[in-house]
Coordinates of C-alpha atoms in Angstrom, one line a residue:
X111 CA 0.0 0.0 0.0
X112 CA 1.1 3.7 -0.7
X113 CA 2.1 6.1 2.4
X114 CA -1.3 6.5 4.6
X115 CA -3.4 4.2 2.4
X116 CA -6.1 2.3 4.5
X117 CA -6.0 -1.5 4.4
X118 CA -9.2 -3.0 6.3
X119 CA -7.9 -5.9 8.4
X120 CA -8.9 -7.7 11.1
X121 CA -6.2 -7.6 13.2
X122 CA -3.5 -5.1 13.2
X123 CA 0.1 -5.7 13.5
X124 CA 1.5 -6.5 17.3
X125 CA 5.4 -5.8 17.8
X126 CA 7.5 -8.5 19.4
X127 CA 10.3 -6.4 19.4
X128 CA 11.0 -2.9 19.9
X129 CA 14.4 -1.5 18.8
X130 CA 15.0 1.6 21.8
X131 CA 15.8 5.0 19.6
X132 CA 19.5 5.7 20.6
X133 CA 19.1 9.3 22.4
X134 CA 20.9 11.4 20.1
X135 CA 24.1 13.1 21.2
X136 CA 23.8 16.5 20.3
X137 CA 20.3 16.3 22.0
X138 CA 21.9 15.2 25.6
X139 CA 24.6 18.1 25.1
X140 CA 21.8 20.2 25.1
X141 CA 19.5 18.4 27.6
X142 CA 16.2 18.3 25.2
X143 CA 13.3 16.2 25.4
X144 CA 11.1 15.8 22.4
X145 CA 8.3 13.5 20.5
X146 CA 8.9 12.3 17.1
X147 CA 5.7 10.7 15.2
X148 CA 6.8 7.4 13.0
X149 CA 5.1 5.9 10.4
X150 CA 6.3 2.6 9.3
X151 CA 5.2 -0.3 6.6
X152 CA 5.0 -3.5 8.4
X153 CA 5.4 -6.3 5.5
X154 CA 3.5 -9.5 5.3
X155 CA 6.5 -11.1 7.5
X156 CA 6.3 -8.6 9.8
X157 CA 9.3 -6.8 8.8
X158 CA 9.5 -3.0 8.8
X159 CA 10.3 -1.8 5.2
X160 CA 9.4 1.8 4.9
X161 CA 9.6 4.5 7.8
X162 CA 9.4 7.8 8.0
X163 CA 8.6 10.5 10.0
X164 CA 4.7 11.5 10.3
X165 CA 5.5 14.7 12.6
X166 CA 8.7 15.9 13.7
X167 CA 9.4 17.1 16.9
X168 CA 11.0 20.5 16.2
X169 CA 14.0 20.0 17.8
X170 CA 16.7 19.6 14.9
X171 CA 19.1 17.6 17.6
X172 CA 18.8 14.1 15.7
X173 CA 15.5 12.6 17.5
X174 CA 13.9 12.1 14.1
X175 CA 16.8 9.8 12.2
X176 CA 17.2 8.1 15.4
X177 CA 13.6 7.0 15.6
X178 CA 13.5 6.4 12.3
X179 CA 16.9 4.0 12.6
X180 CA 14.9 2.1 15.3
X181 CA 11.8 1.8 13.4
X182 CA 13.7 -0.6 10.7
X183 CA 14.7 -2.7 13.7
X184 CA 10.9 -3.3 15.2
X185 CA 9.5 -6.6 14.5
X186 CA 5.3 -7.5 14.0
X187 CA 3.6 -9.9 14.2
X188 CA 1.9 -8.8 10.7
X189 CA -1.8 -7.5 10.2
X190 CA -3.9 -10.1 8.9
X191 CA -6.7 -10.0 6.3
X192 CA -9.5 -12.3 5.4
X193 CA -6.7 -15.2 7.6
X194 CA -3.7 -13.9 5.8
X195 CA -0.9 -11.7 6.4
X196 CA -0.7 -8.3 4.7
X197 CA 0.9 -5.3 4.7
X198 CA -0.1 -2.3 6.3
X199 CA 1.2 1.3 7.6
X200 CA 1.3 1.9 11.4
X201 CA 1.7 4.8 13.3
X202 CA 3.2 4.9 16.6
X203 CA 4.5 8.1 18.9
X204 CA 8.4 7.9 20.1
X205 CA 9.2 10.0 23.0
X206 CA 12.9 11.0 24.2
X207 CA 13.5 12.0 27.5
X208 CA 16.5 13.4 28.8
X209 CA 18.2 11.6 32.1
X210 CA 21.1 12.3 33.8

C-alpha cells in the first residue's frame, strides 16, 4: 500500500520487538526532550520496510533519524486480512526524555 493508504484488516500488527531509539548526542549536550511521530510499513513477514517521520518534533538535535533508525529494527507480528498476512502502515509516537 502507498504512504497513509487504508488497508481493512482484522487484526492489526502486534510488535515482538522494539528496537529503543539511541538518544541522540547533540540532544543530551543540550539536555532536550522531544516527541517524534513514526510511520512505518510493516510487511506480510512482519518486517519493517518503509519508515518515516509522520510529525517531527521541532528540535533539529537528531531525535527524528534516530527513531526512524529504530523503526527498521521493530519486529510484527503482521496485520492479517481475510486469515492472511498483509501489509499495512502503522503509526506509533516515540518520545525521548533526557536523564542524567
Amino acid at each position: 500500500p502507498q504512504a497513509g493508504e487504508f488497508v481493512a484488516v482484522e487484526e492489526q500488527p502486534v510488535e515482538i520487538y522494539h528496537e529503543k531509539p539511541i538518544y541522540p548526542e547533540m540532544a543530551g549536550l543540550t539536555q532536550k526532550t522531544g516527541t517524534v511521530w513514526v510511520q512505518a510499513l510493516v510487511d506480510k513477514e512482519g518486517k519493517v520496510r518503509d519508515a518515516r517521520v509522520l510529525k517531527p518534533s521541532g528540535s533539529n538535535v537528531g531525535f527524528e533519524e534516530s527513531a526512524v533508525e529504530a523503526a527498521y529494527k521493530n519486529r510484527y507480528k503482521p496485520a492479517i486480512q481475510n486469515g492472511r498476512p498483509v501489509a499495512v502502515w502503522i503509526s506509533y509516537k516515540v518520545d525521548f526524555q533526557f536523564k542524567n
